[in-house]
Amino acid sequence: MDATPYVIPRIGGLLRHATPRVIEGFVAPVALFLLALHFLNVMGAVIAGLGFAYALIAWRLIARRPVPGVVFLGAVTMTARSALALATGSTFLYFLQPMLGTALVATAFLASVLTGRPLAARLARDFCPIPEHVVAAAPMRRFFVQITLLWAVTELVIAAVAVTLLLSQSVGVFVVTRTVSSLVITGLAIGASVAWFQ
């Protein structure tokens, strides 16, 4: 095992490594959805977005390239939203869709711990080129399990707060308070993750 200490790259290097994954995992599917919405209809946009997510995963598997954790999470979320969008036109269920996606992401985090392949490790490598010997070290394996559990709880809290707001607030108040609360909770989890890693 390589005993060379690992130093986190500078922010520019992290951004260069993470940007393509963010584009293919989040930006491209949303852009395709909006484009399809403009030229087709809501159902066409839903099908186009979901098709893109799974086509990207299939292409990576066929090319024997790893599927980034961001792309995997995007597909999980898109599947939940698409299923509800295709099944109903309810405003309540429309706003419920992202919360279901969040709950599914939390489930994916928990399931990854149970299978011994913590999702946080995959996501960290999507955003930061961490050498294999660092990821394989026992303290890092424990860290990734703990951080994966932290993010599972974070996602469940975000979903619970959003459902509470949806059931108790007007649509206008809900949209604003859900966005703010989600950003605050996510920011706290990011801060805790960075401090934990340090």
CSV table of C-alpha atoms in Angstrom, one decimal:
chain,number,residue,atom,x,y,z
A,1,MET,CA,0.0,0.0,0.0
A,2,ASP,CA,1.3,3.5,-0.9
A,3,ALA,CA,2.0,5.5,2.2
A,4,THR,CA,2.3,8.8,0.4
A,5,PRO,CA,0.2,11.4,2.2
A,6,TYR,CA,-2.8,12.7,0.3
A,7,VAL,CA,-3.3,16.4,-0.2
A,8,ILE,CA,-6.6,17.8,-1.4
A,9,PRO,CA,-6.0,19.6,-4.7
A,10,ARG,CA,-6.6,23.3,-5.1
A,11,ILE,CA,-10.1,24.6,-5.8
A,12,GLY,CA,-9.3,25.1,-9.5
A,13,GLY,CA,-8.3,21.5,-9.9
A,14,LEU,CA,-11.4,20.4,-8.1
A,15,LEU,CA,-13.6,22.5,-10.3
A,16,ARG,CA,-12.0,21.1,-13.5
A,17,HIS,CA,-12.5,17.6,-12.2
A,18,ALA,CA,-16.1,18.1,-11.0
A,19,THR,CA,-17.5,20.4,-13.7
A,20,PRO,CA,-18.0,17.7,-16.5
A,21,ARG,CA,-19.8,15.4,-13.9
A,22,VAL,CA,-22.1,18.2,-12.8
A,23,ILE,CA,-22.9,19.1,-16.5
A,24,GLU,CA,-23.8,15.5,-17.4
A,25,GLY,CA,-25.5,14.7,-14.2
A,26,PHE,CA,-27.6,17.8,-13.7
A,27,VAL,CA,-27.2,20.6,-16.3
A,28,ALA,CA,-27.7,18.5,-19.4
A,29,PRO,CA,-30.8,16.7,-18.3
A,30,VAL,CA,-32.5,19.9,-17.2
A,31,ALA,CA,-31.5,21.7,-20.4
A,32,LEU,CA,-32.9,18.7,-22.5
A,33,PHE,CA,-36.1,18.8,-20.4
A,34,LEU,CA,-36.6,22.5,-21.0
A,35,LEU,CA,-35.8,22.1,-24.7
A,36,ALA,CA,-38.3,19.2,-25.1
A,37,LEU,CA,-40.9,21.2,-23.1
A,38,HIS,CA,-40.6,24.1,-25.6
A,39,PHE,CA,-41.0,21.9,-28.7
A,40,LEU,CA,-43.2,19.1,-27.3
A,41,ASN,CA,-45.2,19.0,-24.2
A,42,VAL,CA,-44.8,18.1,-20.5
A,43,MET,CA,-45.0,14.4,-21.1
A,44,GLY,CA,-42.5,14.6,-24.0
A,45,ALA,CA,-40.1,16.6,-21.8
A,46,VAL,CA,-40.4,14.1,-18.9
A,47,ILE,CA,-39.7,11.1,-21.3
A,48,ALA,CA,-36.8,13.0,-22.9
A,49,GLY,CA,-35.2,13.8,-19.6
A,50,LEU,CA,-35.5,10.3,-18.2
A,51,GLY,CA,-34.4,8.8,-21.5
A,52,PHE,CA,-31.2,10.9,-21.4
A,53,ALA,CA,-30.4,9.9,-17.9
A,54,TYR,CA,-30.6,6.2,-18.7
A,55,ALA,CA,-28.9,6.6,-22.1
A,56,LEU,CA,-26.0,8.2,-20.4
A,57,ILE,CA,-25.7,5.3,-17.8
A,58,ALA,CA,-26.0,2.7,-20.6
A,59,TRP,CA,-23.4,4.5,-22.7
A,60,ARG,CA,-21.0,4.5,-19.8
A,61,LEU,CA,-21.6,0.8,-19.0
A,62,ILE,CA,-21.2,-0.2,-22.7
A,63,ALA,CA,-18.0,1.9,-22.9
A,64,ARG,CA,-16.8,0.2,-19.6
A,65,ARG,CA,-16.5,3.6,-18.0
A,66,PRO,CA,-17.5,4.1,-14.3
A,67,VAL,CA,-20.9,5.7,-13.8
A,68,PRO,CA,-20.4,8.8,-11.7
A,69,GLY,CA,-22.3,9.0,-8.4
A,70,VAL,CA,-23.9,12.3,-9.6
A,71,VAL,CA,-25.3,10.6,-12.7
A,72,PHE,CA,-26.6,7.7,-10.6
A,73,LEU,CA,-28.3,10.1,-8.2
A,74,GLY,CA,-29.7,12.2,-11.0
A,75,ALA,CA,-31.3,9.1,-12.6
A,76,VAL,CA,-32.8,8.0,-9.3
A,77,THR,CA,-34.3,11.4,-8.8
A,78,MET,CA,-35.5,11.7,-12.4
A,79,THR,CA,-37.2,8.3,-12.2
A,80,ALA,CA,-39.2,9.3,-9.1
A,81,ARG,CA,-40.3,12.7,-10.7
A,82,SER,CA,-41.1,11.1,-14.0
A,83,ALA,CA,-43.2,8.4,-12.6
A,84,LEU,CA,-45.4,10.9,-10.7
A,85,ALA,CA,-45.5,13.3,-13.6
A,86,LEU,CA,-46.7,10.6,-16.0
A,87,ALA,CA,-49.2,9.3,-13.5
A,88,THR,CA,-50.9,12.6,-12.5
A,89,GLY,CA,-51.3,16.2,-13.2
A,90,SER,CA,-52.0,17.1,-9.5
A,91,THR,CA,-50.3,20.3,-8.3
A,92,PHE,CA,-49.8,18.8,-4.9
A,93,LEU,CA,-48.1,15.7,-6.3
A,94,TYR,CA,-46.1,17.9,-8.7
A,95,PHE,CA,-44.5,19.6,-5.7
A,96,LEU,CA,-44.3,16.3,-3.8
A,97,GLN,CA,-42.1,14.9,-6.6
A,98,PRO,CA,-38.7,16.5,-5.5
A,99,MET,CA,-39.4,15.3,-2.0
A,100,LEU,CA,-39.9,11.7,-3.1
A,101,GLY,CA,-36.7,12.1,-5.1
A,102,THR,CA,-34.9,13.3,-2.0
A,103,ALA,CA,-36.3,10.4,0.0
A,104,LEU,CA,-35.1,8.0,-2.7
A,105,VAL,CA,-31.6,9.5,-2.6
A,106,ALA,CA,-31.6,9.0,1.2
A,107,THR,CA,-32.6,5.4,0.6
A,108,ALA,CA,-29.8,5.0,-2.0
A,109,PHE,CA,-27.3,6.4,0.6
A,110,LEU,CA,-28.5,3.9,3.2
A,111,ALA,CA,-28.6,1.0,0.8
A,112,SER,CA,-25.0,1.7,-0.3
A,113,VAL,CA,-23.8,1.4,3.3
A,114,LEU,CA,-25.6,-1.9,3.7
A,115,THR,CA,-23.9,-3.2,0.5
A,116,GLY,CA,-20.5,-2.1,1.7
A,117,ARG,CA,-20.1,0.5,-1.1
A,118,PRO,CA,-20.8,3.8,0.5
A,119,LEU,CA,-22.2,6.3,-2.0
A,120,ALA,CA,-20.2,9.2,-0.4
A,121,ALA,CA,-17.0,7.6,-1.6
A,122,ARG,CA,-18.2,7.5,-5.2
A,123,LEU,CA,-19.5,11.1,-5.0
A,124,ALA,CA,-16.2,12.3,-3.4
A,125,ARG,CA,-14.3,10.8,-6.3
A,126,ASP,CA,-16.6,12.5,-8.8
A,127,PHE,CA,-15.6,15.9,-7.4
A,128,CYS,CA,-12.1,15.2,-6.2
A,129,PRO,CA,-9.5,12.8,-7.8
A,130,ILE,CA,-8.7,10.7,-4.7
A,131,PRO,CA,-6.1,8.0,-5.2
A,132,GLU,CA,-7.2,4.4,-4.8
A,133,HIS,CA,-4.8,3.8,-1.9
A,134,VAL,CA,-6.4,6.6,0.1
A,135,VAL,CA,-9.9,5.4,-0.5
A,136,ALA,CA,-8.9,1.9,0.5
A,137,ALA,CA,-7.4,2.9,3.8
A,138,ALA,CA,-9.4,1.7,6.8
A,139,PRO,CA,-9.9,5.2,8.3
A,140,MET,CA,-11.1,6.5,5.0
A,141,ARG,CA,-13.5,3.6,4.6
A,142,ARG,CA,-15.0,4.3,8.0
A,143,PHE,CA,-15.2,8.1,7.2
A,144,PHE,CA,-17.1,7.4,4.0
A,145,VAL,CA,-19.6,5.1,5.8
A,146,GLN,CA,-20.1,7.8,8.4
A,147,ILE,CA,-20.5,10.6,5.8
A,148,THR,CA,-22.9,8.4,3.8
A,149,LEU,CA,-25.0,8.0,6.9
A,150,LEU,CA,-24.8,11.8,7.5
A,151,TRP,CA,-26.1,12.5,4.0
A,152,ALA,CA,-28.8,9.9,4.3
A,153,VAL,CA,-30.1,11.7,7.4
A,154,THR,CA,-29.7,15.1,5.8
A,155,GLU,CA,-31.7,14.1,2.8
A,156,LEU,CA,-34.5,12.6,5.0
A,157,VAL,CA,-34.6,15.9,7.1
A,158,ILE,CA,-34.8,18.0,3.9
A,159,ALA,CA,-37.7,15.8,2.7
A,160,ALA,CA,-39.5,15.9,6.0
A,161,VAL,CA,-39.2,19.7,6.3
A,162,ALA,CA,-40.4,20.1,2.7
A,163,VAL,CA,-43.5,17.9,3.3
A,164,THR,CA,-44.3,19.8,6.5
A,165,LEU,CA,-44.1,23.1,4.6
A,166,LEU,CA,-46.2,21.8,1.7
A,167,LEU,CA,-49.0,20.7,4.1
A,168,SER,CA,-49.0,23.9,6.1
A,169,GLN,CA,-48.1,26.8,3.8
A,170,SER,CA,-49.5,28.5,0.7
A,171,VAL,CA,-47.8,27.6,-2.6
A,172,GLY,CA,-45.9,31.0,-2.7
A,173,VAL,CA,-44.6,30.6,0.9
A,174,PHE,CA,-43.8,26.9,0.4
A,175,VAL,CA,-41.6,27.6,-2.7
A,176,VAL,CA,-39.5,30.2,-0.9
A,177,THR,CA,-39.3,28.5,2.5
A,178,ARG,CA,-38.5,25.1,1.0
A,179,THR,CA,-35.7,26.6,-1.1
A,180,VAL,CA,-34.2,28.4,1.9
A,181,SER,CA,-34.5,25.5,4.3
A,182,SER,CA,-33.0,23.1,1.8
A,183,LEU,CA,-30.0,25.4,1.2
A,184,VAL,CA,-29.4,25.9,4.9
A,185,ILE,CA,-29.6,22.2,5.8
A,186,THR,CA,-27.4,21.3,2.8
A,187,GLY,CA,-24.9,24.0,3.8
A,188,LEU,CA,-24.7,22.7,7.3
A,189,ALA,CA,-24.2,19.1,6.1
A,190,ILE,CA,-21.4,20.3,3.7
A,191,GLY,CA,-19.7,22.2,6.5
A,192,ALA,CA,-20.0,19.1,8.8
A,193,SER,CA,-18.6,16.9,6.0
A,194,VAL,CA,-15.6,19.2,5.4
A,195,ALA,CA,-14.9,19.5,9.2
A,196,TRP,CA,-15.2,15.7,9.6
A,197,PHE,CA,-12.8,15.1,6.7
A,198,GLN,CA,-10.3,17.6,8.2
